[in-house]
GROMACS .gro file of C-alpha atoms in nm:
model
  255
    1MET     CA    1  10.878  14.760  12.851
    2THR     CA    2  11.227  14.825  12.971
    3PRO     CA    3  11.501  14.569  12.880
    4LEU     CA    4  11.479  14.424  13.231
    5GLU     CA    5  11.102  14.392  13.211
    6ARG     CA    6  11.134  14.222  12.867
    7ARG     CA    7  11.380  13.969  12.990
    8ASP     CA    8  11.167  13.898  13.300
    9PHE     CA    9  10.866  13.846  13.071
   10ILE     CA   10  11.053  13.603  12.841
   11TYR     CA   11  11.178  13.406  13.153
   12ARG     CA   12  10.827  13.386  13.306
   13TYR     CA   13  10.676  13.281  12.980
   14LEU     CA   14  10.930  12.999  12.945
   15HIS     CA   15  10.842  12.873  13.300
   16GLU     CA   16  10.494  12.815  13.178
   17HIS     CA   17  10.542  12.709  12.819
   18GLN     CA   18  10.907  12.560  12.818
   19THR     CA   19  10.982  12.692  12.459
   20VAL     CA   20  10.869  12.983  12.254
   21SER     CA   21  10.947  13.118  11.893
   22ILE     CA   22  11.097  13.449  11.841
   23SER     CA   23  10.804  13.555  11.624
   24ILE     CA   24  10.563  13.492  11.914
   25LEU     CA   25  10.781  13.703  12.151
   26VAL     CA   26  10.790  13.980  11.903
   27GLU     CA   27  10.412  13.979  11.886
   28LEU     CA   28  10.356  13.952  12.257
   29MET     CA   29  10.600  14.227  12.354
   30ASN     CA   30  10.549  14.446  12.039
   31VAL     CA   31  10.922  14.485  11.970
   32SER     CA   32  11.150  14.404  11.685
   33HIS     CA   33  11.318  14.075  11.605
   34MET     CA   34  11.656  14.231  11.674
   35THR     CA   35  11.545  14.337  12.026
   36VAL     CA   36  11.412  13.987  12.113
   37ARG     CA   37  11.735  13.827  11.996
   38ARG     CA   38  11.943  14.065  12.203
   39ASP     CA   39  11.731  13.984  12.519
   40ILE     CA   40  11.764  13.612  12.450
   41ARG     CA   41  12.131  13.647  12.412
   42MET     CA   42  12.170  13.827  12.751
   43LEU     CA   43  11.941  13.556  12.923
   44GLU     CA   44  12.161  13.289  12.765
   45GLU     CA   45  12.467  13.455  12.895
   46GLU     CA   46  12.313  13.431  13.240
   47GLY     CA   47  12.253  13.063  13.195
   48LYS     CA   48  11.882  13.085  13.220
   49VAL     CA   49  11.787  12.995  12.863
   50ILE     CA   50  11.915  12.801  12.559
   51ASN     CA   51  11.895  12.960  12.214
   52ILE     CA   52  11.737  12.723  11.957
   53THR     CA   53  11.660  12.746  11.598
   54GLY     CA   54  11.392  13.010  11.560
   55GLY     CA   55  11.329  13.040  11.927
   56VAL     CA   56  11.436  12.979  12.285
   57GLN     CA   57  11.382  12.725  12.555
   58LEU     CA   58  11.424  12.713  12.939
   59ASN     CA   59  11.768  12.576  13.056
   60ASP     CA   60  11.728  12.254  13.236
   61ALA     CA   61  11.999  12.374  13.467
   62LEU     CA   62  11.779  12.605  13.679
   63ARG     CA   63  11.973  12.923  13.782
   64GLN     CA   64  11.688  13.121  13.944
   65GLU     CA   65  11.331  13.065  14.062
   66LEU     CA   66  11.051  13.303  13.992
   67PRO     CA   67  10.915  13.507  14.290
   68TRP     CA   68  10.632  13.354  14.488
   69ASN     CA   69  10.360  13.569  14.355
   70GLU     CA   70  10.466  13.498  13.989
   71LYS     CA   71  10.491  13.119  14.051
   72ALA     CA   72  10.138  13.120  14.195
   73LEU     CA   73   9.996  13.199  13.859
   74ILE     CA   74  10.176  12.925  13.663
   75HIS     CA   75  10.004  12.582  13.624
   76HIS     CA   76   9.756  12.678  13.887
   77ARG     CA   77   9.504  12.418  13.787
   78ASN     CA   78   9.765  12.148  13.824
   79LYS     CA   79   9.884  12.267  14.160
   80ARG     CA   80   9.531  12.300  14.297
   81ALA     CA   81   9.457  11.934  14.197
   82ILE     CA   82   9.783  11.822  14.343
   83GLY     CA   83   9.723  12.019  14.664
   84LYS     CA   84   9.370  11.869  14.714
   85TYR     CA   85   9.492  11.523  14.667
   86ALA     CA   86   9.799  11.574  14.883
   87ALA     CA   87   9.581  11.694  15.171
   88SER     CA   88   9.380  11.381  15.154
   89LEU     CA   89   9.689  11.190  15.269
   90VAL     CA   90   9.683  11.376  15.609
   91GLU     CA   91   9.528  11.196  15.901
   92ASP     CA   92   9.366  11.354  16.203
   93GLY     CA   93   9.600  11.444  16.482
   94GLN     CA   94   9.913  11.456  16.278
   95VAL     CA   95  10.187  11.704  16.283
   96VAL     CA   96  10.211  11.828  15.925
   97TYR     CA   97  10.507  12.027  15.766
   98LEU     CA   98  10.430  12.233  15.466
   99ASP     CA   99  10.740  12.361  15.284
  100ALA     CA  100  10.752  12.692  15.127
  101GLY     CA  101  10.587  12.703  14.792
  102THR     CA  102  10.278  12.778  14.581
  103THR     CA  103  10.168  12.399  14.569
  104THR     CA  104  10.200  12.368  14.947
  105PHE     CA  105   9.985  12.676  14.975
  106GLU     CA  106   9.711  12.487  14.790
  107ILE     CA  107   9.745  12.212  15.057
  108ALA     CA  108   9.707  12.462  15.324
  109GLN     CA  109   9.389  12.601  15.183
  110VAL     CA  110   9.233  12.249  15.210
  111LEU     CA  111   9.385  12.174  15.553
  112ALA     CA  112   9.238  12.502  15.681
  113GLU     CA  113   8.897  12.338  15.700
  114ARG     CA  114   9.026  12.047  15.903
  115PHE     CA  115   9.043  11.994  16.279
  116ASN     CA  116   9.292  11.842  16.517
  117LEU     CA  117   9.605  11.916  16.316
  118THR     CA  118   9.938  12.081  16.396
  119ILE     CA  119  10.090  12.277  16.101
  120VAL     CA  120  10.451  12.357  16.089
  121THR     CA  121  10.584  12.575  15.799
  122ASN     CA  122  10.855  12.811  15.693
  123ASP     CA  123  10.627  12.994  15.450
  124PHE     CA  124  10.482  13.331  15.560
  125SER     CA  125  10.193  13.314  15.311
  126ILE     CA  126  10.079  12.982  15.456
  127THR     CA  127  10.117  13.120  15.804
  128GLN     CA  128   9.912  13.424  15.723
  129TYR     CA  129   9.640  13.214  15.555
  130LEU     CA  130   9.604  12.983  15.863
  131MET     CA  131   9.653  13.251  16.123
  132ASN     CA  132   9.274  13.287  16.192
  133ARG     CA  133   9.194  12.913  16.200
  134PRO     CA  134   9.168  12.865  16.578
  135GLN     CA  135   9.107  12.481  16.537
  136LEU     CA  136   9.471  12.438  16.412
  137ASN     CA  137   9.794  12.453  16.603
  138LEU     CA  138  10.039  12.658  16.397
  139PHE     CA  139  10.422  12.685  16.414
  140HIS     CA  140  10.663  12.892  16.202
  141THR     CA  141  11.017  12.806  16.185
  142GLY     CA  142  11.161  13.148  16.172
  143GLY     CA  143  11.515  13.195  16.044
  144MET     CA  144  11.678  13.397  15.762
  145VAL     CA  145  11.406  13.557  15.541
  146ASP     CA  146  11.395  13.472  15.177
  147LYS     CA  147  11.197  13.780  15.059
  148ARG     CA  148  11.169  13.650  14.702
  149ASN     CA  149  10.980  13.341  14.815
  150TYR     CA  150  10.814  13.469  15.128
  151SER     CA  151  10.975  13.211  15.353
  152CYS     CA  152  11.256  13.142  15.604
  153VAL     CA  153  11.561  12.943  15.515
  154GLY     CA  154  11.911  12.866  15.644
  155ASN     CA  155  12.056  12.700  15.949
  156SER     CA  156  11.824  12.876  16.212
  157ALA     CA  157  11.520  12.726  16.047
  158ALA     CA  158  11.681  12.396  16.011
  159MET     CA  159  11.770  12.396  16.385
  160VAL     CA  160  11.412  12.446  16.478
  161LEU     CA  161  11.289  12.160  16.262
  162ARG     CA  162  11.543  11.929  16.423
  163ALA     CA  163  11.379  11.993  16.759
  164LEU     CA  164  11.038  11.865  16.627
  165ASN     CA  165  10.881  11.531  16.550
  166VAL     CA  166  10.696  11.556  16.212
  167ASP     CA  167  10.451  11.289  16.110
  168ILE     CA  168  10.421  11.397  15.742
  169ALA     CA  169  10.626  11.656  15.552
  170PHE     CA  170  10.527  11.793  15.208
  171ILE     CA  171  10.854  11.900  15.036
  172SER     CA  172  10.830  12.141  14.748
  173THR     CA  173  11.090  12.176  14.471
  174SER     CA  174  11.159  12.379  14.163
  175SER     CA  175  11.366  12.103  14.001
  176TRP     CA  176  11.394  11.721  14.020
  177ASP     CA  177  11.462  11.416  13.808
  178LEU     CA  178  11.597  11.068  13.819
  179ASP     CA  179  11.947  11.160  13.775
  180HIS     CA  180  11.987  11.451  13.994
  181GLY     CA  181  11.723  11.388  14.257
  182VAL     CA  182  11.576  11.679  14.428
  183SER     CA  183  11.776  12.001  14.381
  184THR     CA  184  11.759  12.377  14.415
  185PRO     CA  185  11.952  12.675  14.281
  186TYR     CA  186  11.974  12.822  14.630
  187GLU     CA  187  12.204  12.673  14.897
  188GLU     CA  188  12.005  12.828  15.191
  189LYS     CA  189  11.718  12.596  15.101
  190VAL     CA  190  11.917  12.273  15.123
  191LEU     CA  191  11.960  12.299  15.497
  192VAL     CA  192  11.582  12.314  15.563
  193LYS     CA  193  11.490  12.039  15.328
  194GLN     CA  194  11.763  11.808  15.451
  195ALA     CA  195  11.654  11.874  15.810
  196LEU     CA  196  11.307  11.752  15.704
  197LEU     CA  197  11.454  11.431  15.568
  198GLU     CA  198  11.593  11.360  15.908
  199ILE     CA  199  11.300  11.430  16.130
  200ALA     CA  200  10.977  11.357  15.922
  201ARG     CA  201  10.834  11.010  15.948
  202ARG     CA  202  10.684  11.031  15.599
  203LYS     CA  203  10.840  11.248  15.335
  204ILE     CA  204  10.622  11.349  15.037
  205LEU     CA  205  10.766  11.536  14.736
  206ILE     CA  206  10.498  11.748  14.571
  207SER     CA  207  10.555  11.905  14.228
  208ASP     CA  208  10.370  11.961  13.901
  209SER     CA  209  10.512  11.795  13.595
  210SER     CA  210  10.670  12.110  13.455
  211LYS     CA  211  10.951  12.094  13.721
  212TYR     CA  212  11.061  11.746  13.617
  213GLY     CA  213  11.383  11.731  13.418
  214LYS     CA  214  11.528  12.043  13.562
  215TYR     CA  215  11.809  12.068  13.821
  216GLY     CA  216  11.965  12.318  14.039
  217MET     CA  217  12.321  12.363  14.147
  218PHE     CA  218  12.259  12.232  14.496
  219ARG     CA  219  12.156  11.871  14.553
  220VAL     CA  220  11.912  11.808  14.830
  221CYS     CA  221  11.881  11.428  14.804
  222PRO     CA  222  11.822  11.131  14.562
  223LEU     CA  223  11.472  11.030  14.510
  224SER     CA  224  11.527  10.725  14.712
  225ASN     CA  225  11.514  10.936  15.026
  226ILE     CA  226  11.159  11.026  14.958
  227ASN     CA  227  10.859  10.804  15.057
  228ASP     CA  228  10.611  10.951  14.810
  229ILE     CA  229  10.579  11.165  14.502
  230VAL     CA  230  10.255  11.344  14.415
  231CYS     CA  231  10.255  11.483  14.047
  232ASP     CA  232  10.003  11.549  13.776
  233GLY     CA  233   9.931  11.313  13.489
  234LEU     CA  234  10.131  11.517  13.240
  235LEU     CA  235  10.446  11.364  13.371
  236PRO     CA  236  10.578  11.156  13.075
  237MET     CA  237  10.480  10.787  13.097
  238PRO     CA  238  10.831  10.657  13.059
  239VAL     CA  239  10.927  10.869  13.357
  240GLN     CA  240  10.622  10.734  13.552
  241LYS     CA  241  10.732  10.366  13.478
  242GLN     CA  242  11.094  10.440  13.593
  243LEU     CA  243  10.964  10.602  13.918
  244GLN     CA  244  10.730  10.312  13.989
  245GLU     CA  245  11.045  10.077  13.982
  246LEU     CA  246  11.188  10.276  14.279
  247ASP     CA  247  11.120  10.214  14.651
  248LEU     CA  248  10.869  10.486  14.676
  249LYS     CA  249  10.501  10.543  14.604
  250LEU     CA  250  10.408  10.753  14.294
  251HIS     CA  251  10.066  10.926  14.311
  252ILE     CA  252   9.950  11.062  13.970
  253VAL     CA  253   9.670  11.311  14.002
  254ASN     CA  254   9.438  11.338  13.700
  255LEU     CA  255   9.340  11.684  13.604
   0.00000   0.00000   0.00000
């Protein structure tokens, strides 16, 4: 592996496991302890990780998301269960927004078998998947292309959304918690998500539990702006109890 490939590997591994020891990284990458420590130091300087005794952990302050194709491989079982449950909340005849993301892609796969629905999305992967489903009406927002996440973002996409009436919006996120609400490391995503908060009749945050407790630089909204949250049962019980005290509905999906 090149130094860049090693650092990418460490960062991907932490997105799935949260923490890892230096000795495990040495074994996985077949390099020396000194090399791993040097890679960790560089990742720490970039603000992506935190050096802990004998290992490293993901920084709660999220600086960068993984590319779409890599995120799709992480916590896939959880995302599939969340996607199947979330799709069951959709009623016939509704206009449904699917935010860009790998969990919303799981929703799309279930809705692809439904009839009498209109799907709106900014995600190219979802659009491509649903393209040959003639029983569904399909709209893509267009806008500035985020190549890393196979989607469109920015003001142009937000303006298209503001011209629509959406019955139910599934909003994805890479980071959320009670203190920071829904957030993102990318400013361009904020405009799209905030437009959804304005135009959607029902706003549903979908996220696997690994994303809870992280926060990005740009705040989208407090959790009080959301109607529902769909998450897996690995979300810590104290957090579940706190969320249940808010004016929203928490849906816990058992795996």
